[in-house]
Coordinates of C-alpha atoms in Angstrom, one line a residue:
M1 CA 3.5 -17.8 -9.8
Q2 CA 5.7 -14.8 -10.6
T3 CA 2.8 -12.5 -9.5
L4 CA 2.7 -14.3 -6.2
R5 CA 6.4 -13.8 -5.7
R6 CA 6.0 -10.1 -6.4
I7 CA 3.1 -9.8 -3.9
T8 CA 5.2 -11.7 -1.3
S9 CA 8.1 -9.3 -1.9
L10 CA 5.8 -6.3 -1.5
L11 CA 4.5 -7.7 1.8
L12 CA 8.0 -8.3 3.1
L13 CA 8.9 -4.7 2.3
L14 CA 5.8 -3.6 4.3
L15 CA 6.6 -5.9 7.2
P16 CA 8.8 -3.5 9.1
F17 CA 6.0 -0.9 9.0
A18 CA 3.3 -3.5 10.0
V19 CA 5.3 -4.3 13.1
K20 CA 4.8 -0.7 14.2
A21 CA 1.1 -1.1 13.1
Q22 CA 1.4 1.8 10.7
V23 CA 0.4 -0.4 7.8
T24 CA -1.5 -3.6 8.2
T25 CA -3.2 -6.0 5.8
S26 CA -6.3 -8.2 6.2
P27 CA -5.9 -11.0 5.7
V28 CA -2.2 -11.0 6.6
F29 CA -1.4 -13.6 4.0
F30 CA -3.2 -13.6 0.6
T31 CA -2.8 -14.6 -3.0
D32 CA -3.1 -12.7 -6.3
T33 CA -6.9 -13.7 -6.4
T34 CA -7.7 -12.9 -2.8
P35 CA -9.2 -9.5 -1.9
V36 CA -6.9 -7.7 0.6
T37 CA -7.6 -4.6 2.7
I38 CA -4.6 -2.4 3.5
T39 CA -5.0 -0.1 6.6
Y40 CA -2.7 2.9 7.1
D41 CA -2.5 4.6 10.6
A42 CA -1.3 8.1 10.0
S43 CA -0.7 8.6 13.7
Q44 CA 2.1 6.0 13.7
G45 CA 5.6 6.1 12.3
N46 CA 6.8 9.7 11.8
A47 CA 3.1 10.8 11.9
A48 CA 3.6 13.1 9.0
L49 CA 0.0 12.8 7.9
K50 CA -1.5 12.8 11.5
D51 CA -4.7 14.9 11.5
F52 CA -4.3 15.6 7.7
T53 CA -7.7 16.5 6.3
G54 CA -7.1 16.0 2.6
D55 CA -7.3 12.9 0.4
V56 CA -4.8 10.1 0.8
Y57 CA -3.8 7.8 -2.1
I58 CA -1.9 4.6 -2.2
W59 CA 1.1 4.3 -4.5
T60 CA 1.6 0.7 -5.7
G61 CA 4.2 -1.1 -7.7
T62 CA 7.0 -3.6 -7.4
V63 CA 10.8 -3.7 -7.6
T64 CA 11.8 -6.9 -9.3
N65 CA 14.9 -8.5 -10.8
L66 CA 14.0 -6.8 -14.1
S67 CA 14.2 -3.3 -12.4
A68 CA 17.1 -1.2 -13.6
T69 CA 18.0 -0.4 -10.0
N70 CA 16.8 -1.4 -6.5
T71 CA 14.6 1.7 -6.5
T72 CA 13.2 1.5 -10.0
W73 CA 9.5 0.5 -9.7
R74 CA 7.7 -1.7 -12.2
N75 CA 4.0 -2.6 -12.5
V76 CA 3.0 0.8 -11.2
K77 CA -0.8 1.1 -11.1
S78 CA -1.3 4.9 -11.1
P79 CA -0.4 6.9 -14.2
S80 CA 1.7 9.5 -12.3
F81 CA 2.9 10.0 -8.8
G82 CA 1.6 13.6 -8.7
Q83 CA -1.7 12.8 -10.4
A84 CA -4.7 11.8 -8.3
D85 CA -6.0 8.3 -9.2
P86 CA -9.5 7.6 -8.1
D87 CA -8.8 3.9 -8.0
A88 CA -6.0 4.5 -5.5
L89 CA -8.0 6.8 -3.1
M90 CA -8.0 5.5 0.5
T91 CA -11.2 5.7 2.6
R92 CA -10.9 7.6 5.8
D93 CA -12.3 5.8 8.9
A94 CA -15.6 7.3 10.2
T95 CA -14.6 7.1 13.8
N96 CA -10.8 7.6 13.6
P97 CA -9.8 10.2 11.1
N98 CA -6.1 9.0 11.2
L99 CA -7.0 5.5 9.8
Y100 CA -7.3 5.0 6.0
R101 CA -8.3 1.8 4.2
I102 CA -8.3 0.5 0.7
T103 CA -9.5 -2.9 -0.5
F104 CA -8.4 -4.5 -3.8
T105 CA -7.5 -7.8 -5.5
P106 CA -3.9 -7.9 -6.5

């Protein structure tokens, strides 16, 4: 149940971005045992990665009531922010190079 709350919190944090269609999930609602695909549109938002040709990685974690501050991440998947994690590599869309996707089960 605690995992489901964390996932829900993460989705609520992503909601403002999803409204702009920069980040979307499919399915929109999922559980900790449901595969989910996250799509990132680099041409939206501030478009900082628009037309970027290098690899794009997702950085995952949660901020919980056990975090030291409201910016202290817990449950971080990748070993280091600056180190490439093959499990966090997003796949570039074949027809739209500004779309990136990754599928995983939380």
